[in-house]
JSON list of C-alpha atoms in Angstrom, two decimals:
[
{"chain": "A", "resi": 27, "resn": "MET", "atom": "CA", "xyz": [92.03, 70.02, 97.03]},
{"chain": "A", "resi": 28, "resn": "GLN", "atom": "CA", "xyz": [95.42, 70.61, 95.49]},
{"chain": "A", "resi": 29, "resn": "VAL", "atom": "CA", "xyz": [97.63, 73.57, 94.56]},
{"chain": "A", "resi": 30, "resn": "VAL", "atom": "CA", "xyz": [98.92, 73.85, 91.01]},
{"chain": "A", "resi": 31, "resn": "GLU", "atom": "CA", "xyz": [101.47, 76.25, 89.54]},
{"chain": "A", "resi": 32, "resn": "LEU", "atom": "CA", "xyz": [100.49, 77.98, 86.30]},
{"chain": "A", "resi": 33, "resn": "THR", "atom": "CA", "xyz": [102.14, 80.34, 83.86]},
{"chain": "A", "resi": 34, "resn": "ARG", "atom": "CA", "xyz": [100.79, 82.08, 80.79]},
{"chain": "A", "resi": 35, "resn": "ALA", "atom": "CA", "xyz": [102.73, 79.67, 78.60]},
{"chain": "A", "resi": 36, "resn": "GLY", "atom": "CA", "xyz": [100.79, 76.64, 79.81]},
{"chain": "A", "resi": 37, "resn": "ASP", "atom": "CA", "xyz": [99.18, 73.89, 77.79]},
{"chain": "A", "resi": 38, "resn": "GLY", "atom": "CA", "xyz": [95.46, 73.59, 77.02]},
{"chain": "A", "resi": 39, "resn": "ALA", "atom": "CA", "xyz": [94.51, 72.40, 80.51]},
{"chain": "A", "resi": 40, "resn": "ASN", "atom": "CA", "xyz": [96.44, 75.25, 82.07]},
{"chain": "A", "resi": 41, "resn": "ARG", "atom": "CA", "xyz": [94.74, 77.80, 79.83]},
{"chain": "A", "resi": 42, "resn": "SER", "atom": "CA", "xyz": [91.36, 76.55, 81.04]},
{"chain": "A", "resi": 43, "resn": "LEU", "atom": "CA", "xyz": [92.42, 76.96, 84.67]},
{"chain": "A", "resi": 44, "resn": "LEU", "atom": "CA", "xyz": [93.81, 80.43, 83.89]},
{"chain": "A", "resi": 45, "resn": "ARG", "atom": "CA", "xyz": [90.44, 81.46, 82.45]},
{"chain": "A", "resi": 46, "resn": "ASP", "atom": "CA", "xyz": [88.66, 80.15, 85.55]},
{"chain": "A", "resi": 47, "resn": "MET", "atom": "CA", "xyz": [91.16, 82.01, 87.73]},
{"chain": "A", "resi": 48, "resn": "HIS", "atom": "CA", "xyz": [90.38, 85.29, 85.96]},
{"chain": "A", "resi": 49, "resn": "ARG", "atom": "CA", "xyz": [86.65, 84.58, 86.43]},
{"chain": "A", "resi": 50, "resn": "LEU", "atom": "CA", "xyz": [87.23, 84.09, 90.16]},
{"chain": "A", "resi": 51, "resn": "ARG", "atom": "CA", "xyz": [89.20, 87.33, 90.35]},
{"chain": "A", "resi": 52, "resn": "ARG", "atom": "CA", "xyz": [86.30, 89.17, 88.67]},
{"chain": "A", "resi": 53, "resn": "LYS", "atom": "CA", "xyz": [83.85, 87.59, 91.12]},
{"chain": "A", "resi": 54, "resn": "VAL", "atom": "CA", "xyz": [85.90, 88.54, 94.18]},
{"chain": "A", "resi": 55, "resn": "PHE", "atom": "CA", "xyz": [87.56, 91.87, 93.37]},
{"chain": "A", "resi": 56, "resn": "LYS", "atom": "CA", "xyz": [84.86, 93.49, 91.22]},
{"chain": "A", "resi": 57, "resn": "ASP", "atom": "CA", "xyz": [81.54, 91.87, 92.09]},
{"chain": "A", "resi": 58, "resn": "ARG", "atom": "CA", "xyz": [82.08, 91.29, 95.83]},
{"chain": "A", "resi": 59, "resn": "LEU", "atom": "CA", "xyz": [84.64, 93.91, 96.91]},
{"chain": "A", "resi": 60, "resn": "ASP", "atom": "CA", "xyz": [83.84, 96.50, 94.20]},
{"chain": "A", "resi": 61, "resn": "TRP", "atom": "CA", "xyz": [87.48, 97.42, 93.73]},
{"chain": "A", "resi": 62, "resn": "SER", "atom": "CA", "xyz": [88.52, 99.59, 90.79]},
{"chain": "A", "resi": 63, "resn": "VAL", "atom": "CA", "xyz": [89.95, 96.79, 88.66]},
{"chain": "A", "resi": 64, "resn": "SER", "atom": "CA", "xyz": [90.15, 96.13, 84.93]},
{"chain": "A", "resi": 65, "resn": "THR", "atom": "CA", "xyz": [87.41, 93.79, 83.72]},
{"chain": "A", "resi": 66, "resn": "ARG", "atom": "CA", "xyz": [86.31, 92.44, 80.38]},
{"chain": "A", "resi": 67, "resn": "GLY", "atom": "CA", "xyz": [83.21, 90.30, 80.34]},
{"chain": "A", "resi": 68, "resn": "ASP", "atom": "CA", "xyz": [83.49, 87.66, 83.06]},
{"chain": "A", "resi": 69, "resn": "PHE", "atom": "CA", "xyz": [87.23, 88.22, 83.56]},
{"chain": "A", "resi": 70, "resn": "GLU", "atom": "CA", "xyz": [89.46, 90.45, 85.69]},
{"chain": "A", "resi": 71, "resn": "LYS", "atom": "CA", "xyz": [92.87, 90.94, 84.15]},
{"chain": "A", "resi": 72, "resn": "ASP", "atom": "CA", "xyz": [95.41, 93.77, 84.29]},
{"chain": "A", "resi": 73, "resn": "ARG", "atom": "CA", "xyz": [98.70, 94.80, 82.72]},
{"chain": "A", "resi": 74, "resn": "TYR", "atom": "CA", "xyz": [100.69, 92.77, 85.24]},
{"chain": "A", "resi": 75, "resn": "ASP", "atom": "CA", "xyz": [99.28, 89.49, 83.92]},
{"chain": "A", "resi": 76, "resn": "THR", "atom": "CA", "xyz": [102.30, 88.96, 81.70]},
{"chain": "A", "resi": 77, "resn": "GLN", "atom": "CA", "xyz": [104.71, 86.17, 80.81]},
{"chain": "A", "resi": 78, "resn": "ASP", "atom": "CA", "xyz": [106.63, 87.13, 83.97]},
{"chain": "A", "resi": 79, "resn": "ALA", "atom": "CA", "xyz": [103.73, 86.07, 86.21]},
{"chain": "A", "resi": 80, "resn": "THR", "atom": "CA", "xyz": [103.47, 82.80, 88.09]},
{"chain": "A", "resi": 81, "resn": "TYR", "atom": "CA", "xyz": [100.11, 81.77, 89.57]},
{"chain": "A", "resi": 82, "resn": "LEU", "atom": "CA", "xyz": [99.47, 79.40, 92.45]},
{"chain": "A", "resi": 83, "resn": "VAL", "atom": "CA", "xyz": [95.92, 78.10, 92.19]},
{"chain": "A", "resi": 84, "resn": "VAL", "atom": "CA", "xyz": [93.87, 75.95, 94.56]},
{"chain": "A", "resi": 85, "resn": "VAL", "atom": "CA", "xyz": [91.80, 73.46, 92.57]},
{"chain": "A", "resi": 86, "resn": "ASP", "atom": "CA", "xyz": [89.17, 70.99, 93.76]},
{"chain": "A", "resi": 87, "resn": "ARG", "atom": "CA", "xyz": [87.85, 68.52, 91.18]},
{"chain": "A", "resi": 88, "resn": "GLY", "atom": "CA", "xyz": [88.50, 70.97, 88.38]},
{"chain": "A", "resi": 89, "resn": "THR", "atom": "CA", "xyz": [87.05, 74.01, 90.17]},
{"chain": "A", "resi": 90, "resn": "VAL", "atom": "CA", "xyz": [89.31, 76.96, 91.00]},
{"chain": "A", "resi": 91, "resn": "LEU", "atom": "CA", "xyz": [88.82, 77.87, 94.67]},
{"chain": "A", "resi": 92, "resn": "GLY", "atom": "CA", "xyz": [91.65, 80.35, 95.20]},
{"chain": "A", "resi": 93, "resn": "CYS", "atom": "CA", "xyz": [94.66, 81.97, 93.59]},
{"chain": "A", "resi": 94, "resn": "VAL", "atom": "CA", "xyz": [97.60, 84.30, 94.03]},
{"chain": "A", "resi": 95, "resn": "ARG", "atom": "CA", "xyz": [99.88, 85.97, 91.48]},
{"chain": "A", "resi": 96, "resn": "LEU", "atom": "CA", "xyz": [103.66, 86.17, 91.94]},
{"chain": "A", "resi": 97, "resn": "LEU", "atom": "CA", "xyz": [105.80, 88.66, 90.03]},
{"chain": "A", "resi": 98, "resn": "PRO", "atom": "CA", "xyz": [109.53, 89.39, 90.08]},
{"chain": "A", "resi": 99, "resn": "THR", "atom": "CA", "xyz": [110.24, 92.76, 91.66]},
{"chain": "A", "resi": 100, "resn": "THR", "atom": "CA", "xyz": [112.86, 93.34, 88.95]},
{"chain": "A", "resi": 101, "resn": "ALA", "atom": "CA", "xyz": [109.97, 93.55, 86.44]},
{"chain": "A", "resi": 102, "resn": "PRO", "atom": "CA", "xyz": [106.95, 95.88, 86.42]},
{"chain": "A", "resi": 103, "resn": "ASN", "atom": "CA", "xyz": [104.86, 95.26, 89.55]},
{"chain": "A", "resi": 104, "resn": "MET", "atom": "CA", "xyz": [101.97, 96.84, 91.43]},
{"chain": "A", "resi": 105, "resn": "LEU", "atom": "CA", "xyz": [103.79, 98.21, 94.46]},
{"chain": "A", "resi": 106, "resn": "ALA", "atom": "CA", "xyz": [106.43, 100.02, 92.43]},
{"chain": "A", "resi": 107, "resn": "GLU", "atom": "CA", "xyz": [104.20, 101.36, 89.65]},
{"chain": "A", "resi": 108, "resn": "THR", "atom": "CA", "xyz": [100.59, 101.48, 90.87]},
{"chain": "A", "resi": 109, "resn": "PHE", "atom": "CA", "xyz": [100.83, 102.07, 94.64]},
{"chain": "A", "resi": 110, "resn": "PRO", "atom": "CA", "xyz": [104.17, 103.84, 95.30]},
{"chain": "A", "resi": 111, "resn": "GLU", "atom": "CA", "xyz": [102.44, 106.18, 97.78]},
{"chain": "A", "resi": 112, "resn": "LEU", "atom": "CA", "xyz": [102.19, 103.22, 100.19]},
{"chain": "A", "resi": 113, "resn": "LEU", "atom": "CA", "xyz": [105.99, 103.20, 100.49]},
{"chain": "A", "resi": 114, "resn": "ASP", "atom": "CA", "xyz": [106.04, 106.44, 102.50]},
{"chain": "A", "resi": 115, "resn": "GLY", "atom": "CA", "xyz": [109.01, 107.67, 100.49]},
{"chain": "A", "resi": 116, "resn": "ALA", "atom": "CA", "xyz": [111.01, 104.44, 100.64]},
{"chain": "A", "resi": 117, "resn": "ASN", "atom": "CA", "xyz": [112.30, 102.73, 97.52]},
{"chain": "A", "resi": 118, "resn": "ALA", "atom": "CA", "xyz": [110.21, 99.90, 96.15]},
{"chain": "A", "resi": 119, "resn": "PRO", "atom": "CA", "xyz": [111.74, 96.46, 96.76]},
{"chain": "A", "resi": 120, "resn": "ARG", "atom": "CA", "xyz": [113.75, 95.42, 93.71]},
{"chain": "A", "resi": 121, "resn": "SER", "atom": "CA", "xyz": [115.78, 92.25, 94.04]},
{"chain": "A", "resi": 122, "resn": "ASP", "atom": "CA", "xyz": [116.15, 88.78, 92.58]},
{"chain": "A", "resi": 123, "resn": "SER", "atom": "CA", "xyz": [115.50, 87.48, 96.10]},
{"chain": "A", "resi": 124, "resn": "ILE", "atom": "CA", "xyz": [112.13, 89.25, 96.47]},
{"chain": "A", "resi": 125, "resn": "VAL", "atom": "CA", "xyz": [108.93, 88.62, 94.53]},
{"chain": "A", "resi": 126, "resn": "GLU", "atom": "CA", "xyz": [105.63, 90.46, 94.76]},
{"chain": "A", "resi": 127, "resn": "SER", "atom": "CA", "xyz": [102.33, 88.76, 95.51]},
{"chain": "A", "resi": 128, "resn": "SER", "atom": "CA", "xyz": [99.02, 90.21, 94.39]},
{"chain": "A", "resi": 129, "resn": "ARG", "atom": "CA", "xyz": [95.44, 89.20, 93.58]},
{"chain": "A", "resi": 130, "resn": "PHE", "atom": "CA", "xyz": [95.25, 86.78, 96.52]},
{"chain": "A", "resi": 131, "resn": "CYS", "atom": "CA", "xyz": [91.70, 85.54, 96.82]},
{"chain": "A", "resi": 132, "resn": "VAL", "atom": "CA", "xyz": [89.60, 82.56, 97.89]},
{"chain": "A", "resi": 133, "resn": "ASP", "atom": "CA", "xyz": [86.07, 81.78, 96.74]},
{"chain": "A", "resi": 134, "resn": "THR", "atom": "CA", "xyz": [84.36, 81.63, 100.13]},
{"chain": "A", "resi": 135, "resn": "GLY", "atom": "CA", "xyz": [81.06, 80.72, 98.48]},
{"chain": "A", "resi": 136, "resn": "SER", "atom": "CA", "xyz": [82.45, 77.56, 96.89]},
{"chain": "A", "resi": 137, "resn": "THR", "atom": "CA", "xyz": [84.69, 76.19, 99.65]},
{"chain": "A", "resi": 138, "resn": "ALA", "atom": "CA", "xyz": [83.14, 75.37, 103.01]},
{"chain": "A", "resi": 139, "resn": "ALA", "atom": "CA", "xyz": [86.19, 73.60, 104.49]},
{"chain": "A", "resi": 140, "resn": "THR", "atom": "CA", "xyz": [87.48, 75.65, 107.42]},
{"chain": "A", "resi": 141, "resn": "THR", "atom": "CA", "xyz": [90.06, 75.20, 110.16]},
{"chain": "A", "resi": 142, "resn": "GLU", "atom": "CA", "xyz": [89.56, 75.44, 113.91]},
{"chain": "A", "resi": 143, "resn": "GLY", "atom": "CA", "xyz": [90.47, 79.13, 113.68]},
{"chain": "A", "resi": 144, "resn": "GLY", "atom": "CA", "xyz": [87.64, 79.76, 111.22]},
{"chain": "A", "resi": 145, "resn": "LEU", "atom": "CA", "xyz": [89.79, 80.45, 108.15]},
{"chain": "A", "resi": 146, "resn": "ARG", "atom": "CA", "xyz": [89.23, 78.58, 104.90]},
{"chain": "A", "resi": 147, "resn": "GLN", "atom": "CA", "xyz": [91.45, 75.56, 104.27]},
{"chain": "A", "resi": 148, "resn": "ALA", "atom": "CA", "xyz": [92.17, 76.93, 100.81]},
{"chain": "A", "resi": 149, "resn": "THR", "atom": "CA", "xyz": [93.63, 80.08, 102.42]},
{"chain": "A", "resi": 150, "resn": "PHE", "atom": "CA", "xyz": [96.18, 78.06, 104.38]},
{"chain": "A", "resi": 151, "resn": "MET", "atom": "CA", "xyz": [97.02, 75.97, 101.31]},
{"chain": "A", "resi": 152, "resn": "LEU", "atom": "CA", "xyz": [97.77, 79.11, 99.28]},
{"chain": "A", "resi": 153, "resn": "LEU", "atom": "CA", "xyz": [99.89, 80.64, 102.03]},
{"chain": "A", "resi": 154, "resn": "ALA", "atom": "CA", "xyz": [101.84, 77.41, 102.48]},
{"chain": "A", "resi": 155, "resn": "ALA", "atom": "CA", "xyz": [102.34, 77.13, 98.72]},
{"chain": "A", "resi": 156, "resn": "MET", "atom": "CA", "xyz": [103.73, 80.67, 98.58]},
{"chain": "A", "resi": 157, "resn": "LEU", "atom": "CA", "xyz": [106.28, 79.81, 101.25]},
{"chain": "A", "resi": 158, "resn": "GLU", "atom": "CA", "xyz": [107.20, 76.44, 99.71]},
{"chain": "A", "resi": 159, "resn": "TRP", "atom": "CA", "xyz": [107.60, 77.96, 96.24]},
{"chain": "A", "resi": 160, "resn": "SER", "atom": "CA", "xyz": [109.71, 80.82, 97.59]},
{"chain": "A", "resi": 161, "resn": "THR", "atom": "CA", "xyz": [111.87, 78.61, 99.81]},
{"chain": "A", "resi": 162, "resn": "ALA", "atom": "CA", "xyz": [112.70, 76.32, 96.89]},
{"chain": "A", "resi": 163, "resn": "ARG", "atom": "CA", "xyz": [113.98, 79.34, 94.96]},
{"chain": "A", "resi": 164, "resn": "GLY", "atom": "CA", "xyz": [116.04, 80.76, 97.80]},
{"chain": "A", "resi": 165, "resn": "LEU", "atom": "CA", "xyz": [113.92, 83.91, 98.14]},
{"chain": "A", "resi": 166, "resn": "LYS", "atom": "CA", "xyz": [114.16, 86.13, 101.20]},
{"chain": "A", "resi": 167, "resn": "SER", "atom": "CA", "xyz": [110.73, 87.76, 101.24]},
{"chain": "A", "resi": 168, "resn": "ILE", "atom": "CA", "xyz": [107.52, 88.52, 99.38]},
{"chain": "A", "resi": 169, "resn": "ALA", "atom": "CA", "xyz": [106.45, 92.13, 98.89]},
{"chain": "A", "resi": 170, "resn": "THR", "atom": "CA", "xyz": [102.73, 92.78, 98.86]},
{"chain": "A", "resi": 171, "resn": "VAL", "atom": "CA", "xyz": [100.01, 95.40, 98.98]},
{"chain": "A", "resi": 172, "resn": "THR", "atom": "CA", "xyz": [97.07, 94.25, 101.02]},
{"chain": "A", "resi": 173, "resn": "ASP", "atom": "CA", "xyz": [94.14, 95.57, 103.00]},
{"chain": "A", "resi": 174, "resn": "LEU", "atom": "CA", "xyz": [94.02, 95.60, 106.78]},
{"chain": "A", "resi": 175, "resn": "ARG", "atom": "CA", "xyz": [91.57, 92.70, 106.85]},
{"chain": "A", "resi": 176, "resn": "MET", "atom": "CA", "xyz": [94.03, 90.48, 105.00]},
{"chain": "A", "resi": 177, "resn": "GLU", "atom": "CA", "xyz": [96.86, 91.64, 107.25]},
{"chain": "A", "resi": 178, "resn": "ARG", "atom": "CA", "xyz": [94.84, 90.34, 110.21]},
{"chain": "A", "resi": 179, "resn": "ILE", "atom": "CA", "xyz": [94.23, 87.03, 108.40]},
{"chain": "A", "resi": 180, "resn": "LEU", "atom": "CA", "xyz": [97.96, 86.65, 107.79]},
{"chain": "A", "resi": 181, "resn": "ARG", "atom": "CA", "xyz": [98.65, 87.29, 111.46]},
{"chain": "A", "resi": 182, "resn": "ARG", "atom": "CA", "xyz": [96.05, 84.72, 112.55]},
{"chain": "A", "resi": 183, "resn": "ALA", "atom": "CA", "xyz": [97.54, 82.19, 110.14]},
{"chain": "A", "resi": 184, "resn": "GLY", "atom": "CA", "xyz": [101.00, 82.70, 111.61]},
{"chain": "A", "resi": 185, "resn": "TRP", "atom": "CA", "xyz": [102.71, 84.91, 109.02]},
{"chain": "A", "resi": 186, "resn": "ARG", "atom": "CA", "xyz": [103.35, 88.47, 110.21]},
{"chain": "A", "resi": 187, "resn": "LEU", "atom": "CA", "xyz": [103.60, 91.27, 107.65]},
{"chain": "A", "resi": 188, "resn": "ARG", "atom": "CA", "xyz": [106.52, 93.65, 108.15]},
{"chain": "A", "resi": 189, "resn": "ARG", "atom": "CA", "xyz": [105.06, 96.99, 107.13]},
{"chain": "A", "resi": 190, "resn": "ILE", "atom": "CA", "xyz": [107.01, 99.26, 104.80]},
{"chain": "A", "resi": 191, "resn": "GLY", "atom": "CA", "xyz": [104.69, 102.23, 105.34]},
{"chain": "A", "resi": 192, "resn": "GLY", "atom": "CA", "xyz": [101.55, 103.16, 107.20]},
{"chain": "A", "resi": 193, "resn": "PRO", "atom": "CA", "xyz": [98.00, 102.33, 106.02]},
{"chain": "A", "resi": 194, "resn": "ARG", "atom": "CA", "xyz": [96.45, 104.64, 103.45]},
{"chain": "A", "resi": 195, "resn": "ARG", "atom": "CA", "xyz": [93.01, 104.85, 101.93]},
{"chain": "A", "resi": 196, "resn": "ILE", "atom": "CA", "xyz": [92.99, 103.54, 98.35]},
{"chain": "A", "resi": 197, "resn": "GLY", "atom": "CA", "xyz": [89.47, 103.94, 97.02]},
{"chain": "A", "resi": 198, "resn": "SER", "atom": "CA", "xyz": [87.22, 102.12, 99.46]},
{"chain": "A", "resi": 199, "resn": "THR", "atom": "CA", "xyz": [90.06, 100.12, 100.99]},
{"chain": "A", "resi": 200, "resn": "ALA", "atom": "CA", "xyz": [92.54, 100.81, 103.80]},
{"chain": "A", "resi": 201, "resn": "ALA", "atom": "CA", "xyz": [95.71, 99.41, 102.20]},
{"chain": "A", "resi": 202, "resn": "VAL", "atom": "CA", "xyz": [99.20, 98.76, 103.51]},
{"chain": "A", "resi": 203, "resn": "ALA", "atom": "CA", "xyz": [102.47, 97.65, 101.89]},
{"chain": "A", "resi": 204, "resn": "GLY", "atom": "CA", "xyz": [104.86, 95.24, 103.51]},
{"chain": "A", "resi": 205, "resn": "LEU", "atom": "CA", "xyz": [107.22, 92.31, 103.29]},
{"chain": "A", "resi": 206, "resn": "LEU", "atom": "CA", "xyz": [106.40, 88.73, 104.22]},
{"chain": "A", "resi": 207, "resn": "PRO", "atom": "CA", "xyz": [109.62, 86.99, 105.33]},
{"chain": "A", "resi": 208, "resn": "ILE", "atom": "CA", "xyz": [110.38, 83.54, 103.93]},
{"chain": "A", "resi": 209, "resn": "GLU", "atom": "CA", "xyz": [111.05, 81.67, 107.15]},
{"chain": "A", "resi": 210, "resn": "ASP", "atom": "CA", "xyz": [110.67, 78.08, 108.30]},
{"chain": "A", "resi": 211, "resn": "ASP", "atom": "CA", "xyz": [108.85, 79.29, 111.42]},
{"chain": "A", "resi": 212, "resn": "ALA", "atom": "CA", "xyz": [106.13, 80.90, 109.30]},
{"chain": "A", "resi": 213, "resn": "LEU", "atom": "CA", "xyz": [105.67, 77.76, 107.20]},
{"chain": "A", "resi": 214, "resn": "ASP", "atom": "CA", "xyz": [105.55, 75.58, 110.33]},
{"chain": "A", "resi": 215, "resn": "ALA", "atom": "CA", "xyz": [102.91, 77.85, 111.88]},
{"chain": "A", "resi": 216, "resn": "ILE", "atom": "CA", "xyz": [100.76, 77.88, 108.77]},
{"chain": "A", "resi": 217, "resn": "ARG", "atom": "CA", "xyz": [100.90, 74.11, 108.43]},
{"chain": "A", "resi": 218, "resn": "ARG", "atom": "CA", "xyz": [100.08, 73.69, 112.11]},
{"chain": "A", "resi": 219, "resn": "ASN", "atom": "CA", "xyz": [97.25, 76.24, 112.18]},
{"chain": "A", "resi": 220, "resn": "GLY", "atom": "CA", "xyz": [95.87, 75.00, 108.86]},
{"chain": "A", "resi": 221, "resn": "GLY", "atom": "CA", "xyz": [95.97, 71.33, 109.74]},
{"chain": "A", "resi": 222, "resn": "LEU", "atom": "CA", "xyz": [98.33, 70.61, 106.85]},
{"chain": "A", "resi": 223, "resn": "SER", "atom": "CA", "xyz": [100.31, 67.40, 107.28]},
{"chain": "A", "resi": 224, "resn": "GLY", "atom": "CA", "xyz": [103.06, 68.29, 104.80]},
{"chain": "A", "resi": 225, "resn": "PRO", "atom": "CA", "xyz": [103.92, 70.11, 101.57]},
{"chain": "A", "resi": 226, "resn": "VAL", "atom": "CA", "xyz": [101.02, 71.29, 99.42]},
{"chain": "A", "resi": 227, "resn": "LEU", "atom": "CA", "xyz": [103.01, 71.78, 96.22]},
{"chain": "A", "resi": 228, "resn": "PRO", "atom": "CA", "xyz": [104.10, 68.71, 94.25]},
{"chain": "A", "resi": 229, "resn": "LEU", "atom": "CA", "xyz": [107.86, 68.31, 94.46]},
{"chain": "A", "resi": 230, "resn": "LYS", "atom": "CA", "xyz": [108.42, 69.00, 90.76]},
{"chain": "A", "resi": 231, "resn": "MET", "atom": "CA", "xyz": [106.57, 72.32, 91.12]},
{"chain": "A", "resi": 232, "resn": "ALA", "atom": "CA", "xyz": [108.24, 73.39, 94.35]},
{"chain": "A", "resi": 233, "resn": "LEU", "atom": "CA", "xyz": [111.76, 72.84, 93.03]},
{"chain": "A", "resi": 234, "resn": "PRO", "atom": "CA", "xyz": [113.36, 75.48, 90.78]},
{"chain": "A", "resi": 235, "resn": "PHE", "atom": "CA", "xyz": [114.22, 74.61, 87.19]},
{"chain": "A", "resi": 236, "resn": "ALA", "atom": "CA", "xyz": [112.19, 71.41, 87.36]},
{"chain": "A", "resi": 237, "resn": "ALA", "atom": "CA", "xyz": [111.57, 69.54, 84.13]}
]
């Protein structure tokens, strides 16, 4: 397995992985979780899938096993525009040092590799990649909207969400907004708990402004 970084301006190979990523998102968020998401055919895609988005994708022999979307909080994002009620009256994070993560998912039916704690290896690889990517860019935190199940997974992995507001029911999901701090301790814990021996992102992808 490996983690690759994709944008919507990618070459032909990247476009193929982007399509497979949108298929996985449809499979997870619509077919399995039955969330109210925008779908077209086999794909799940929304108005935040723009040129501003960066995607970290776990790939194994050409198959997409997991993904997460990263958006600048200075651009349109889900917490500020779709779920502001989760802020409990606080201002949405808006800073060059904060990005938003969304659409985090792992295809549990296609990846059997797990850690001693029972979480999928692909989950730890995505979390580590988020931290590596953010650290290389000097970011302070990642804003996110997640459900309580995923908050527990983050805690088990070693990355504690700092809640912005209390949980609220969004459709069929108990959702919460928070900030994930970009800290060496969190990355060390995720690598240790996930059995990762080192960085999961290739150096040229982890570094900012890489050629």
